Coordinates of C-alpha atoms in Angstrom, one line a residue:
M1 CA -14.3 -26.0 -11.8
V2 CA -10.9 -26.6 -13.4
D3 CA -10.3 -24.8 -16.7
H4 CA -8.9 -27.8 -18.7
A5 CA -7.5 -25.5 -21.5
K6 CA -5.5 -23.5 -18.9
T7 CA -4.3 -26.7 -17.3
A8 CA -3.2 -28.0 -20.7
T9 CA -1.3 -24.8 -21.4
A10 CA 0.5 -25.0 -18.1
V11 CA 1.3 -28.7 -18.5
L12 CA 2.8 -28.0 -21.9
T13 CA 4.9 -25.3 -20.5
G14 CA 5.9 -27.4 -17.5
V15 CA 7.2 -30.3 -19.6
G16 CA 9.3 -28.0 -21.7
G17 CA 6.9 -27.1 -24.5
E18 CA 5.6 -29.1 -27.5
S19 CA 9.1 -29.2 -29.1
N20 CA 10.4 -31.2 -26.1
I21 CA 7.7 -33.9 -26.4
T22 CA 8.4 -37.0 -28.4
S23 CA 5.0 -38.6 -27.7
M24 CA 2.0 -38.3 -25.5
V25 CA -0.7 -40.7 -24.4
H26 CA -2.9 -41.1 -21.3
C27 CA -4.0 -43.9 -19.1
A28 CA -6.6 -44.0 -16.4
T29 CA -5.3 -41.1 -14.3
R30 CA -2.2 -39.6 -15.8
L31 CA -0.7 -38.0 -18.9
R32 CA 2.4 -40.0 -20.0
F33 CA 5.0 -38.1 -21.9
V34 CA 8.2 -39.3 -23.5
L35 CA 10.4 -36.2 -23.4
K36 CA 13.5 -35.4 -25.4
D37 CA 15.1 -33.8 -22.4
E38 CA 13.5 -34.5 -19.0
G39 CA 15.8 -31.8 -17.5
K40 CA 13.6 -29.2 -19.1
A41 CA 10.5 -30.3 -17.1
D42 CA 9.6 -28.1 -14.1
A43 CA 8.1 -30.5 -11.6
A44 CA 7.4 -27.8 -9.0
A45 CA 5.5 -25.7 -11.5
L46 CA 3.6 -28.7 -12.7
R47 CA 2.5 -29.7 -9.2
A48 CA 1.4 -26.2 -8.5
T49 CA -0.8 -26.2 -11.6
P50 CA -4.6 -26.3 -10.9
G51 CA -5.9 -29.7 -12.1
V52 CA -2.5 -31.4 -11.6
I53 CA -2.2 -33.8 -8.6
T54 CA 1.5 -34.7 -8.8
T55 CA 4.2 -35.8 -11.2
A56 CA 6.3 -39.0 -11.5
Q57 CA 9.1 -40.4 -13.6
A58 CA 9.1 -44.1 -14.4
G59 CA 9.8 -46.5 -17.3
G60 CA 11.2 -43.8 -19.5
Q61 CA 8.1 -41.7 -19.2
Y62 CA 7.4 -38.3 -17.5
Q63 CA 4.0 -38.7 -15.9
V64 CA 1.7 -35.9 -15.0
V65 CA -1.0 -37.2 -12.7
I66 CA -4.4 -35.6 -13.4
G67 CA -7.0 -38.0 -12.0
N68 CA -10.6 -38.3 -13.4
D69 CA -10.2 -35.3 -15.8
V70 CA -7.2 -36.7 -17.7
P71 CA -9.2 -37.3 -20.9
D72 CA -10.3 -33.7 -20.9
V73 CA -6.8 -32.3 -20.3
Y74 CA -5.5 -34.7 -23.0
A75 CA -8.1 -33.4 -25.5
A76 CA -7.2 -29.8 -24.6
I77 CA -3.5 -30.5 -25.3
Q78 CA -4.4 -32.1 -28.6
A79 CA -6.5 -29.0 -29.5
Q80 CA -3.5 -26.7 -28.8
T81 CA -0.8 -28.9 -30.5
K82 CA -0.2 -31.6 -33.0
L83 CA 0.4 -34.1 -30.3
G84 CA -1.5 -37.2 -29.5
G85 CA -2.7 -40.1 -31.6
A86 CA -5.5 -42.6 -31.0
G87 CA -6.2 -41.3 -27.4
S88 CA -5.7 -43.5 -24.4
E89 CA -2.6 -45.6 -24.3
G90 CA -3.1 -48.9 -26.1
G91 CA -5.0 -47.2 -29.0
E92 CA -8.6 -47.1 -29.9
E93 CA -9.0 -50.7 -30.9
G94 CA -9.7 -52.2 -27.5
P95 CA -10.8 -55.8 -27.4
K96 CA -10.8 -57.1 -30.9
G97 CA -14.2 -58.8 -30.7
N98 CA -15.8 -60.3 -33.7
L99 CA -15.4 -59.0 -37.2
F100 CA -18.9 -57.4 -37.3
N101 CA -18.2 -55.4 -34.0
R102 CA -14.9 -54.2 -35.4
F103 CA -16.5 -53.1 -38.6
I104 CA -19.1 -51.1 -36.8
K105 CA -16.5 -49.5 -34.5
M106 CA -14.5 -48.5 -37.6
I107 CA -17.5 -47.1 -39.5
S108 CA -18.6 -45.2 -36.4
A109 CA -15.2 -43.7 -35.8
I110 CA -14.9 -42.6 -39.4
F111 CA -18.4 -41.0 -39.5
T112 CA -18.3 -39.4 -36.1
P113 CA -16.5 -36.1 -37.2
I114 CA -19.0 -35.4 -40.0
L115 CA -22.3 -36.5 -38.3
W116 CA -23.4 -33.0 -37.2
A117 CA -22.8 -31.6 -40.7
L118 CA -24.7 -34.6 -42.2
A119 CA -27.5 -34.0 -39.7
G120 CA -27.7 -30.3 -40.4
T121 CA -27.6 -30.5 -44.2
G122 CA -30.0 -33.4 -44.2
L123 CA -32.5 -31.3 -42.2
L124 CA -32.0 -28.5 -44.7
K125 CA -32.7 -31.0 -47.5
A126 CA -35.9 -32.0 -45.8
F127 CA -37.1 -28.3 -45.5
V128 CA -36.2 -27.6 -49.2
A129 CA -38.1 -30.8 -50.3
A130 CA -41.1 -29.7 -48.2
A131 CA -41.0 -26.3 -49.7
V132 CA -41.2 -27.8 -53.2
T133 CA -43.9 -30.3 -52.2
F134 CA -46.2 -27.6 -50.7
G135 CA -45.6 -25.2 -53.6
W136 CA -43.6 -22.6 -51.5
L137 CA -40.6 -23.0 -53.7
D138 CA -40.3 -23.4 -57.5
A139 CA -38.1 -26.3 -58.4
T140 CA -37.0 -24.6 -61.6
S141 CA -35.9 -21.4 -59.8
S142 CA -32.3 -20.4 -59.2
T143 CA -33.1 -20.1 -55.5
Y144 CA -34.0 -23.8 -55.4
V145 CA -30.8 -24.7 -57.3
I146 CA -28.7 -22.9 -54.7
L147 CA -30.6 -24.3 -51.7
N148 CA -30.5 -27.8 -53.2
A149 CA -26.8 -27.6 -53.7
L150 CA -26.2 -26.4 -50.1
S151 CA -28.2 -29.3 -48.7
D152 CA -27.1 -32.0 -51.2
A153 CA -23.4 -31.3 -51.7
L154 CA -22.1 -33.2 -48.6
I155 CA -24.1 -36.3 -49.4
N156 CA -23.0 -36.1 -53.1
F157 CA -19.3 -35.7 -52.3
L158 CA -19.5 -38.0 -49.2
P159 CA -16.4 -40.0 -50.4
I160 CA -14.3 -36.9 -50.2
A161 CA -15.3 -36.2 -46.6
L162 CA -14.8 -39.8 -45.6
S163 CA -11.4 -39.8 -47.2
I164 CA -10.2 -37.3 -44.6
T165 CA -11.7 -39.1 -41.6
A166 CA -10.6 -42.5 -42.9
A167 CA -7.1 -41.1 -43.4
R168 CA -7.0 -40.0 -39.8
Y169 CA -8.3 -43.4 -38.6
F170 CA -5.8 -45.4 -40.7
K171 CA -3.0 -42.8 -40.2
A172 CA -2.6 -42.1 -44.0
S173 CA -1.9 -38.9 -45.7
E174 CA -5.1 -36.8 -45.7
F175 CA -4.5 -34.9 -48.9
T176 CA -3.5 -38.0 -50.8
S177 CA -6.7 -39.6 -49.6
F178 CA -8.5 -36.4 -50.7
A179 CA -7.0 -36.7 -54.2
I180 CA -8.1 -40.4 -54.5
A181 CA -11.7 -39.7 -53.4
A182 CA -11.9 -36.5 -55.6
A183 CA -11.0 -38.6 -58.6
L184 CA -13.8 -41.0 -57.9
V185 CA -16.4 -38.2 -58.1
Y186 CA -14.7 -36.1 -60.7
P187 CA -17.3 -34.8 -63.2
S188 CA -15.8 -36.5 -66.2
I189 CA -15.4 -39.8 -64.3
V190 CA -19.0 -39.6 -63.1
A191 CA -20.1 -39.0 -66.8
L192 CA -18.5 -42.4 -67.7
N193 CA -20.9 -44.3 -65.5
G194 CA -22.9 -46.8 -67.5
Q195 CA -21.1 -46.1 -70.8
P196 CA -19.9 -49.1 -72.8
D197 CA -16.3 -49.9 -73.9
I198 CA -14.5 -48.1 -71.2
T199 CA -10.8 -49.2 -71.0
F200 CA -7.7 -48.2 -69.1
F201 CA -4.6 -49.0 -71.1
G202 CA -6.6 -51.5 -73.0
I203 CA -8.0 -53.2 -69.8
P204 CA -11.8 -53.2 -69.8
V205 CA -13.3 -51.1 -67.0
T206 CA -16.8 -51.5 -65.6
M207 CA -17.5 -47.9 -64.5
V208 CA -20.0 -47.5 -61.6
S209 CA -21.1 -44.4 -59.7
Y210 CA -19.1 -43.6 -56.5
V211 CA -21.3 -40.6 -55.6
S212 CA -22.5 -40.9 -52.0
S213 CA -20.6 -44.2 -51.6
V214 CA -19.0 -45.3 -48.4
I215 CA -17.2 -48.7 -48.5
P216 CA -15.0 -48.2 -51.7
V217 CA -13.2 -45.1 -50.3
I218 CA -12.7 -46.7 -46.9
I219 CA -11.1 -49.8 -48.5
I220 CA -8.8 -47.8 -50.7
V221 CA -7.7 -45.5 -47.9
W222 CA -6.9 -48.5 -45.8
L223 CA -4.8 -49.9 -48.6
Q224 CA -3.2 -46.5 -49.1
S225 CA -2.1 -46.4 -45.5
H226 CA -0.1 -49.6 -45.9
A227 CA 1.3 -48.6 -49.3
E228 CA 2.5 -45.2 -47.9
R229 CA 4.3 -46.8 -45.0
F230 CA 6.1 -49.2 -47.4
L231 CA 7.0 -46.5 -49.9
L232 CA 8.3 -44.1 -47.3
K233 CA 10.7 -46.9 -46.1
V234 CA 12.0 -48.0 -49.5
L235 CA 12.2 -44.8 -51.5
P236 CA 15.2 -42.5 -51.3
G237 CA 14.8 -39.6 -48.9
A238 CA 15.3 -37.0 -51.7
V239 CA 12.3 -38.1 -53.6
R240 CA 10.0 -40.0 -51.3
R241 CA 7.8 -37.0 -50.3
F242 CA 6.5 -36.4 -53.8
L243 CA 6.9 -39.8 -55.3
T244 CA 4.9 -41.5 -52.6
P245 CA 1.6 -39.6 -53.2
M246 CA 2.2 -39.9 -57.0
I247 CA 2.6 -43.6 -56.9
V248 CA -0.3 -44.1 -54.5
V249 CA -2.7 -42.1 -56.5
L250 CA -1.6 -43.7 -59.7
V251 CA -2.2 -47.2 -58.4
A252 CA -5.1 -46.6 -56.0
V253 CA -7.6 -44.9 -58.3
P254 CA -7.3 -47.4 -61.2
L255 CA -7.4 -50.2 -58.6
V256 CA -10.8 -48.9 -57.6
F257 CA -12.0 -48.7 -61.2
L258 CA -10.6 -52.1 -62.1
A259 CA -11.4 -54.1 -59.0
I260 CA -13.7 -52.6 -56.5
G261 CA -16.1 -51.2 -59.1
P262 CA -16.5 -54.4 -61.1
L263 CA -16.8 -56.4 -58.0
S264 CA -19.6 -54.2 -56.6
S265 CA -21.2 -54.2 -60.0
L266 CA -21.1 -58.0 -60.2
I267 CA -22.5 -58.5 -56.7
G268 CA -25.1 -55.8 -57.2
G269 CA -26.1 -57.2 -60.6
G270 CA -26.5 -60.6 -59.0
L271 CA -28.7 -59.2 -56.3
A272 CA -30.8 -57.3 -58.8
A273 CA -31.4 -60.4 -60.9
G274 CA -32.3 -62.4 -57.8
I275 CA -34.6 -59.8 -56.3
G276 CA -36.3 -59.3 -59.7
W277 CA -37.0 -63.0 -59.9
V278 CA -38.3 -63.1 -56.3
F279 CA -40.6 -60.2 -57.0
Q280 CA -42.1 -62.1 -60.0
T281 CA -42.7 -65.3 -58.1
L282 CA -43.0 -64.3 -54.4
P283 CA -43.7 -60.6 -54.2
W284 CA -44.0 -60.6 -50.4
L285 CA -40.5 -62.1 -50.0
G286 CA -39.1 -59.6 -52.5
G287 CA -40.7 -56.8 -50.5
A288 CA -39.3 -58.1 -47.3
I289 CA -35.8 -58.3 -48.8
M290 CA -35.9 -54.8 -50.2
G291 CA -37.5 -53.3 -47.1
G292 CA -35.3 -55.1 -44.7
L293 CA -31.9 -55.1 -46.4
W294 CA -31.9 -51.9 -48.6
Q295 CA -30.0 -49.9 -46.0
V296 CA -27.5 -52.8 -45.6
F297 CA -27.0 -52.7 -49.4
V298 CA -26.5 -49.0 -49.2
I299 CA -23.7 -49.4 -46.6
F300 CA -21.8 -51.7 -48.9
G301 CA -22.6 -49.7 -52.0
L302 CA -24.5 -52.7 -53.5
H303 CA -27.7 -50.7 -54.0
W304 CA -26.2 -49.3 -57.2
G305 CA -26.7 -52.7 -58.8
L306 CA -30.4 -52.4 -58.2
V307 CA -30.9 -48.9 -59.6
P308 CA -30.5 -50.1 -63.2
L309 CA -33.2 -52.6 -62.4
F310 CA -35.5 -49.8 -61.4
Q311 CA -34.8 -48.0 -64.6
L312 CA -35.3 -51.2 -66.7
E313 CA -38.6 -51.9 -65.0
Y314 CA -39.8 -48.4 -65.7
Q315 CA -38.7 -48.5 -69.4
T316 CA -40.5 -51.9 -69.8
T317 CA -43.7 -51.3 -67.8
G318 CA -43.9 -47.6 -67.1
Q319 CA -43.9 -48.3 -63.4
I320 CA -41.5 -49.4 -60.6
L321 CA -42.7 -52.0 -58.2
L322 CA -39.3 -52.5 -56.5
I323 CA -39.2 -49.0 -55.1
G324 CA -42.2 -49.2 -52.8
P325 CA -40.6 -51.4 -50.2
V326 CA -37.6 -49.0 -50.1
F327 CA -39.8 -46.4 -48.5
T328 CA -40.3 -48.7 -45.6
A329 CA -36.6 -49.3 -45.3
V330 CA -35.9 -45.6 -45.0
L331 CA -38.9 -44.8 -42.7
A332 CA -38.1 -47.8 -40.5
Q333 CA -34.6 -46.6 -39.7
A334 CA -36.0 -43.1 -39.1
A335 CA -38.5 -44.6 -36.7
A336 CA -35.8 -46.5 -34.9
V337 CA -33.8 -43.4 -34.3
A338 CA -37.0 -41.7 -33.1
G339 CA -37.2 -44.5 -30.5
V340 CA -33.6 -43.7 -29.5
L341 CA -34.6 -40.1 -29.1
V342 CA -37.4 -41.0 -26.7
R343 CA -35.4 -43.7 -24.8
T344 CA -31.9 -42.3 -24.4
R345 CA -30.7 -40.4 -21.4
N346 CA -27.6 -39.3 -23.1
K347 CA -27.9 -35.6 -23.9
N348 CA -25.4 -35.7 -26.8
L349 CA -27.1 -38.7 -28.4
R350 CA -30.5 -37.0 -28.0
S351 CA -29.4 -33.8 -29.6
L352 CA -28.1 -35.8 -32.6
A353 CA -31.2 -38.0 -32.8
A354 CA -33.6 -35.1 -33.2
P355 CA -32.4 -33.7 -36.5
A356 CA -31.6 -37.3 -37.7
T357 CA -35.2 -38.3 -37.1
L358 CA -36.5 -35.3 -39.1
S359 CA -34.1 -35.6 -42.0
G360 CA -34.8 -39.4 -42.2
F361 CA -38.6 -39.1 -42.2
L362 CA -38.9 -36.0 -44.4
A363 CA -36.0 -36.2 -46.8
G364 CA -34.9 -39.8 -46.6
I365 CA -31.4 -38.8 -45.5
T366 CA -30.6 -41.6 -43.1
E367 CA -26.8 -41.4 -42.9
P368 CA -26.8 -39.5 -39.6
A369 CA -29.3 -41.9 -38.1
I370 CA -27.6 -45.1 -39.4
Y371 CA -23.9 -44.2 -39.0
G372 CA -24.2 -42.0 -36.0
I373 CA -26.8 -43.8 -33.9
N374 CA -28.5 -47.0 -35.1
L375 CA -25.6 -49.0 -36.4
P376 CA -23.3 -48.2 -33.4
L377 CA -26.1 -49.1 -31.0
K378 CA -26.8 -52.2 -33.0
R379 CA -30.3 -53.0 -31.7
P380 CA -32.0 -50.0 -33.3
F381 CA -30.5 -50.9 -36.6
A382 CA -31.7 -54.5 -36.3
F383 CA -35.2 -53.3 -35.2
G384 CA -35.2 -51.0 -38.3
I385 CA -34.5 -54.0 -40.5
V386 CA -37.4 -55.9 -38.9
G387 CA -39.8 -53.1 -39.4
G388 CA -38.7 -52.4 -42.9
A389 CA -39.0 -56.1 -43.9
L390 CA -42.5 -56.4 -42.5
G391 CA -43.7 -53.2 -44.0
G392 CA -42.0 -54.0 -47.3
A393 CA -43.7 -57.4 -47.5
L394 CA -47.1 -55.8 -47.0
I395 CA -46.5 -53.1 -49.6
A396 CA -45.3 -55.6 -52.2
M397 CA -48.3 -57.8 -51.5
G398 CA -50.5 -54.8 -52.3
G399 CA -48.8 -54.3 -55.7
V400 CA -47.9 -50.7 -54.8
F401 CA -45.8 -49.0 -57.4
S402 CA -44.4 -45.6 -58.5
K403 CA -44.7 -44.0 -61.9
A404 CA -41.4 -42.2 -61.4
F405 CA -38.0 -42.7 -59.9
V406 CA -37.9 -40.8 -56.6
V407 CA -35.7 -40.7 -53.6
P408 CA -37.8 -42.6 -51.0
S409 CA -38.8 -40.3 -48.1
G410 CA -41.9 -39.1 -46.3
L411 CA -42.2 -36.1 -48.7
A412 CA -42.0 -38.4 -51.7
L413 CA -44.9 -40.6 -50.7
P414 CA -47.3 -38.9 -53.2
A415 CA -45.4 -40.8 -55.9
L416 CA -47.1 -44.0 -54.5
L417 CA -50.6 -42.6 -54.0
G418 CA -53.2 -44.1 -56.3
N419 CA -50.9 -46.8 -57.5
G420 CA -51.9 -50.2 -56.2
N421 CA -53.7 -51.2 -53.0
M422 CA -53.7 -48.1 -50.9
V423 CA -55.0 -50.0 -47.8
M424 CA -51.9 -52.2 -48.0
L425 CA -49.7 -49.2 -48.5
A426 CA -51.1 -47.5 -45.4
I427 CA -50.7 -50.7 -43.3
G428 CA -47.2 -51.3 -44.6
L429 CA -46.0 -47.8 -43.8
A430 CA -47.6 -47.9 -40.4
V431 CA -46.0 -51.2 -39.6
A432 CA -42.6 -49.9 -40.8
V433 CA -42.8 -47.0 -38.5
V434 CA -44.6 -48.4 -35.4
V435 CA -42.7 -51.7 -35.1
P436 CA -39.1 -50.4 -34.9
F437 CA -40.2 -47.4 -32.8
V438 CA -41.9 -49.7 -30.2
L439 CA -39.2 -52.3 -30.2
V440 CA -36.5 -49.6 -29.5
V441 CA -38.6 -48.0 -26.7
V442 CA -39.6 -51.3 -25.1
F443 CA -36.4 -53.4 -25.4
G444 CA -33.9 -50.5 -25.4
F445 CA -30.2 -50.6 -26.1
K446 CA -26.9 -50.0 -24.3
D447 CA -27.2 -46.3 -23.7
P448 CA -23.8 -44.7 -23.9
V449 CA -22.6 -43.0 -20.7
D450 CA -22.9 -39.3 -20.9
A451 CA -19.5 -38.1 -20.0
T452 CA -20.9 -34.6 -19.2
A453 CA -23.6 -35.9 -16.8
P454 CA -22.9 -35.2 -13.2
A455 CA -22.9 -37.9 -10.6
T456 CA -26.0 -38.2 -8.4
A457 CA -26.4 -34.8 -6.8
A458 CA -27.8 -35.9 -3.5
V459 CA -25.8 -38.5 -1.6
A460 CA -27.6 -39.4 1.6
T461 CA -25.8 -42.5 2.8
D462 CA -22.4 -44.2 2.8
T463 CA -21.7 -46.9 0.2
V464 CA -20.4 -50.4 1.0
V465 CA -17.6 -51.3 -1.5
R466 CA -17.1 -55.1 -1.8
N467 CA -13.7 -56.6 -2.6
P468 CA -13.4 -56.9 -6.4
V469 CA -10.5 -59.4 -6.5
D470 CA -9.4 -62.3 -4.3
G471 CA -6.2 -61.4 -2.4
T472 CA -4.6 -59.8 0.6
V473 CA -5.6 -56.3 1.6
A474 CA -2.8 -53.7 2.1
P475 CA -2.9 -50.0 2.9
L476 CA -2.4 -47.6 0.0
S477 CA 0.8 -46.4 1.6
E478 CA 2.4 -49.8 0.6
V479 CA 1.8 -49.1 -3.1
P480 CA 5.1 -48.2 -4.7
D481 CA 3.7 -45.3 -6.6
A482 CA 3.5 -41.8 -4.9
A483 CA 0.2 -40.8 -6.6
F484 CA -1.6 -43.8 -5.2
A485 CA 0.4 -44.1 -1.9
D486 CA -0.3 -40.6 -0.6
G487 CA -4.0 -40.7 -1.5
S488 CA -3.6 -37.9 -4.1
L489 CA -5.8 -39.8 -6.5
G490 CA -8.4 -40.7 -3.9
K491 CA -8.9 -42.7 -0.6
G492 CA -9.1 -46.4 -0.6
V493 CA -7.0 -49.5 -0.2
A494 CA -4.8 -51.9 -2.3
V495 CA -5.2 -55.6 -2.8
R496 CA -2.4 -58.1 -3.7
P497 CA -4.4 -60.5 -6.0
T498 CA -4.3 -64.2 -5.6
S499 CA -6.6 -64.9 -8.6
G500 CA -7.0 -63.5 -12.0
A501 CA -10.5 -62.1 -12.1
V502 CA -12.0 -58.7 -11.2
Y503 CA -15.7 -58.5 -10.1
A504 CA -18.1 -55.6 -9.7
P505 CA -17.9 -54.3 -6.1
F506 CA -21.4 -52.8 -6.2
D507 CA -24.4 -52.2 -8.5
G508 CA -23.7 -49.5 -11.1
T509 CA -22.4 -48.6 -14.5
V510 CA -19.0 -49.0 -16.2
V511 CA -17.9 -45.4 -17.0
A512 CA -14.4 -46.3 -18.2
A513 CA -13.3 -49.6 -19.6
F514 CA -9.8 -48.9 -20.8
P515 CA -8.8 -50.6 -24.1
T516 CA -5.7 -52.0 -22.4
G517 CA -7.8 -53.8 -19.8
H518 CA -5.6 -52.7 -17.0
A519 CA -8.2 -50.4 -15.3
I520 CA -11.9 -50.2 -14.8
G521 CA -13.8 -47.0 -13.7
L522 CA -17.3 -47.6 -12.1
R523 CA -20.1 -45.4 -10.9
G524 CA -22.4 -46.8 -8.3
T525 CA -26.2 -46.3 -8.3
D526 CA -25.9 -43.8 -5.4
G527 CA -23.1 -41.8 -7.1
V528 CA -19.8 -43.2 -5.7
E529 CA -17.1 -43.5 -8.3
L530 CA -14.4 -46.1 -8.1
L531 CA -11.2 -46.9 -9.9
I532 CA -9.8 -50.5 -9.9
H533 CA -6.2 -50.3 -11.3
V534 CA -4.7 -53.8 -11.8
G535 CA -1.0 -53.6 -11.2
L536 CA 1.4 -50.6 -11.7
D537 CA 2.3 -49.3 -15.1
T538 CA 0.5 -52.3 -16.6
V539 CA -0.9 -50.0 -19.2
K540 CA 2.5 -50.5 -21.0
L541 CA 1.4 -54.1 -21.7
G542 CA -1.0 -52.8 -24.3
G543 CA -3.7 -55.2 -23.3
Q544 CA -1.5 -58.3 -23.2
H545 CA -2.6 -60.7 -20.5
F546 CA -5.9 -58.8 -19.9
T547 CA -9.4 -59.7 -21.2
L548 CA -12.2 -57.2 -20.7
K549 CA -15.6 -58.6 -20.1
V550 CA -17.5 -55.3 -20.2
Q551 CA -17.4 -52.0 -22.0
S552 CA -18.1 -48.4 -21.2
G553 CA -21.8 -48.0 -20.5
T554 CA -22.4 -51.6 -19.3
E555 CA -24.7 -51.8 -16.4
V556 CA -23.4 -54.3 -13.8
K557 CA -24.6 -55.9 -10.6
T558 CA -22.5 -56.8 -7.6
G559 CA -20.4 -59.8 -8.4
D560 CA -20.5 -59.5 -12.2
L561 CA -17.2 -60.4 -13.9
L562 CA -15.5 -57.2 -15.2
L563 CA -12.2 -58.5 -16.5
E564 CA -9.7 -61.4 -16.3
F565 CA -6.0 -61.2 -16.2
D566 CA -3.0 -63.6 -16.1
G567 CA -1.3 -62.5 -12.9
E568 CA 1.6 -64.9 -13.3
A569 CA 2.5 -63.7 -16.8
I570 CA 2.2 -60.0 -15.7
E571 CA 4.6 -60.5 -12.8
K572 CA 7.0 -62.5 -15.1
A573 CA 6.9 -59.4 -17.4
G574 CA 8.3 -57.4 -14.5
Y575 CA 5.2 -55.6 -13.2
D576 CA 4.0 -55.2 -9.7
L577 CA 0.5 -56.7 -9.5
I578 CA -0.6 -54.7 -6.4
T579 CA -4.1 -53.3 -7.3
P580 CA -5.3 -50.0 -5.9
V581 CA -9.0 -49.7 -5.3
I582 CA -9.8 -46.0 -4.8
V583 CA -12.8 -43.6 -4.6
T584 CA -12.2 -40.9 -7.2
N585 CA -15.0 -38.5 -6.5
G586 CA -13.6 -37.3 -3.2
D587 CA -15.9 -34.2 -3.3
L588 CA -18.9 -36.4 -2.6
Y589 CA -17.0 -39.3 -0.8
P590 CA -14.1 -37.7 1.0
D591 CA -13.1 -40.6 3.3
V592 CA -13.3 -44.4 3.7
A593 CA -14.0 -46.4 6.9
D594 CA -14.3 -49.9 8.2
V595 CA -11.4 -51.0 6.0
A596 CA -10.8 -54.7 5.9
S597 CA -7.4 -56.3 6.4
G598 CA -5.6 -59.6 5.6
P599 CA -6.8 -62.2 3.1
L600 CA -10.2 -61.4 1.6
S601 CA -12.3 -63.1 -1.0
H602 CA -14.1 -61.2 -3.7
G603 CA -17.6 -60.1 -2.6
E604 CA -16.6 -59.6 1.0
T605 CA -16.8 -56.0 2.4
L606 CA -13.6 -54.1 1.5
F607 CA -14.4 -50.7 3.0
R608 CA -17.2 -48.2 3.4
A609 CA -17.1 -45.0 1.3
V610 CA -18.1 -42.2 3.6
S611 CA -20.3 -39.6 2.0
V612 CA -19.9 -35.9 2.6
D613 CA -23.5 -35.8 3.9
A614 CA -22.7 -38.4 6.5
L615 CA -19.6 -36.4 7.6
T616 CA -21.7 -33.3 7.9
T617 CA -24.4 -35.0 9.9
A618 CA -21.7 -36.5 12.2
R619 CA -20.3 -33.0 12.9

């Protein structure tokens, strides 16, 4: 096993140290450095480093060829330095897709660094709530106050945590983002929530609560990133470093108070009025809306517009009908993530789903479940909406209500007991839990590929690799790139494409769909791993002229379309279109045989990947 940290240290030394590096990215197989002085790089030392295959210099880049482990070495270098940005060359955006997919990708990226902390504190919150419910802990004691603060602080100050991760995502100043978010949840600002006649330099301000909010801080940090880039360009060098954060904070925070707050309040108020009317005329529909869409309202911060309606209903009638269906919304998302826990084969996802399930069911803390699992996977989130809507409709039809405002959760269910039709309550809760759980388990989702999972351990037979792209077969030795030509990256062949489509050469899974579209990594059902690299140095095109049709984790069948490319445009841009097709797990498939030659259509046999078991048997 290669020690990636040691490899990273040796690579850094070999290229002349961090101070000699202008930028660093990685592609499918190699680290790509732009060095200040390439003369300081020690090629011999680099090639002798365990984990390094070879080096190359091309296109103004100093390339260190690593192979399959390049993301791990890249991450190790990042951990040791301040180098690296979005990750693989071409950035993290990948194919743009529709607006909804881009929104989910952004939310997931911003939440990922804090998911484990959210899951851990959410689980602690569930245990504290359980201790109070069962009488093991006095809610008036100082012990409870301390434990409650420990478990509740991250959720309470969530905008501050998100300001840091959002700043990293949008490449804004982290501490300026921190200052903006901290102002939103500053105690004296929170105290202004709901008070009348609030103004800012005479401008009326509708103050709303930003505690636990998500969207406002993400929007304002995105705007901050653009403002900072502009100010750093136009302000004089002597003052730009301190004037930029001052101006940004001075503009950004009032902008939230004057625009984002009133807008969310207006939309939330409209939703509250509409839902209140629906509950009076068609209770089942109101319950379905609350049960199905409550978590969507929470994502966009619109639920705050409904909280005053809860309070108004309680002040007027002494009960809250609207809150019953919210229980189904919370429990349905918890049940959906429980389905993921049962269904997924991804160890990392399973380890996150376990505490997210408990904190969702017991304490009603659904952030780890929604942002870390259900929303990125899409189907579980949608199934949760279905279950919440059905359960909410049944509970509303039963006239179930609460005599107190509580945070909906499994441990808070006693607030509903004895209030309304208990049979309908039981049925509604059962439906909210069972429906999404069953839907997730039965219909599944696109399970992320576990990067740590080993390939199939036992490889008994060779694997036929079919030609992925129409063209003329050529030996790897004709590829004008040493790392491919000498077989350092793996055995295989090259194809000179005559069409602009790449197809799956066998049944398997996409393990690497590079955002730039220039390369695809596949793993066959029997364990063979293959890299299809369209053209040489085409990563520099940044995705231009490439259209991905799959993503990492996609299961494919032989002949499925993987990507399309404009070969003529790529060649006009000055790139060699020759396409290496190589086996990358040479420990299990050390050789190829029956290699085709001449013109070949996609789907025809290209070569046979010879397994180590077959070689051993032959000997």
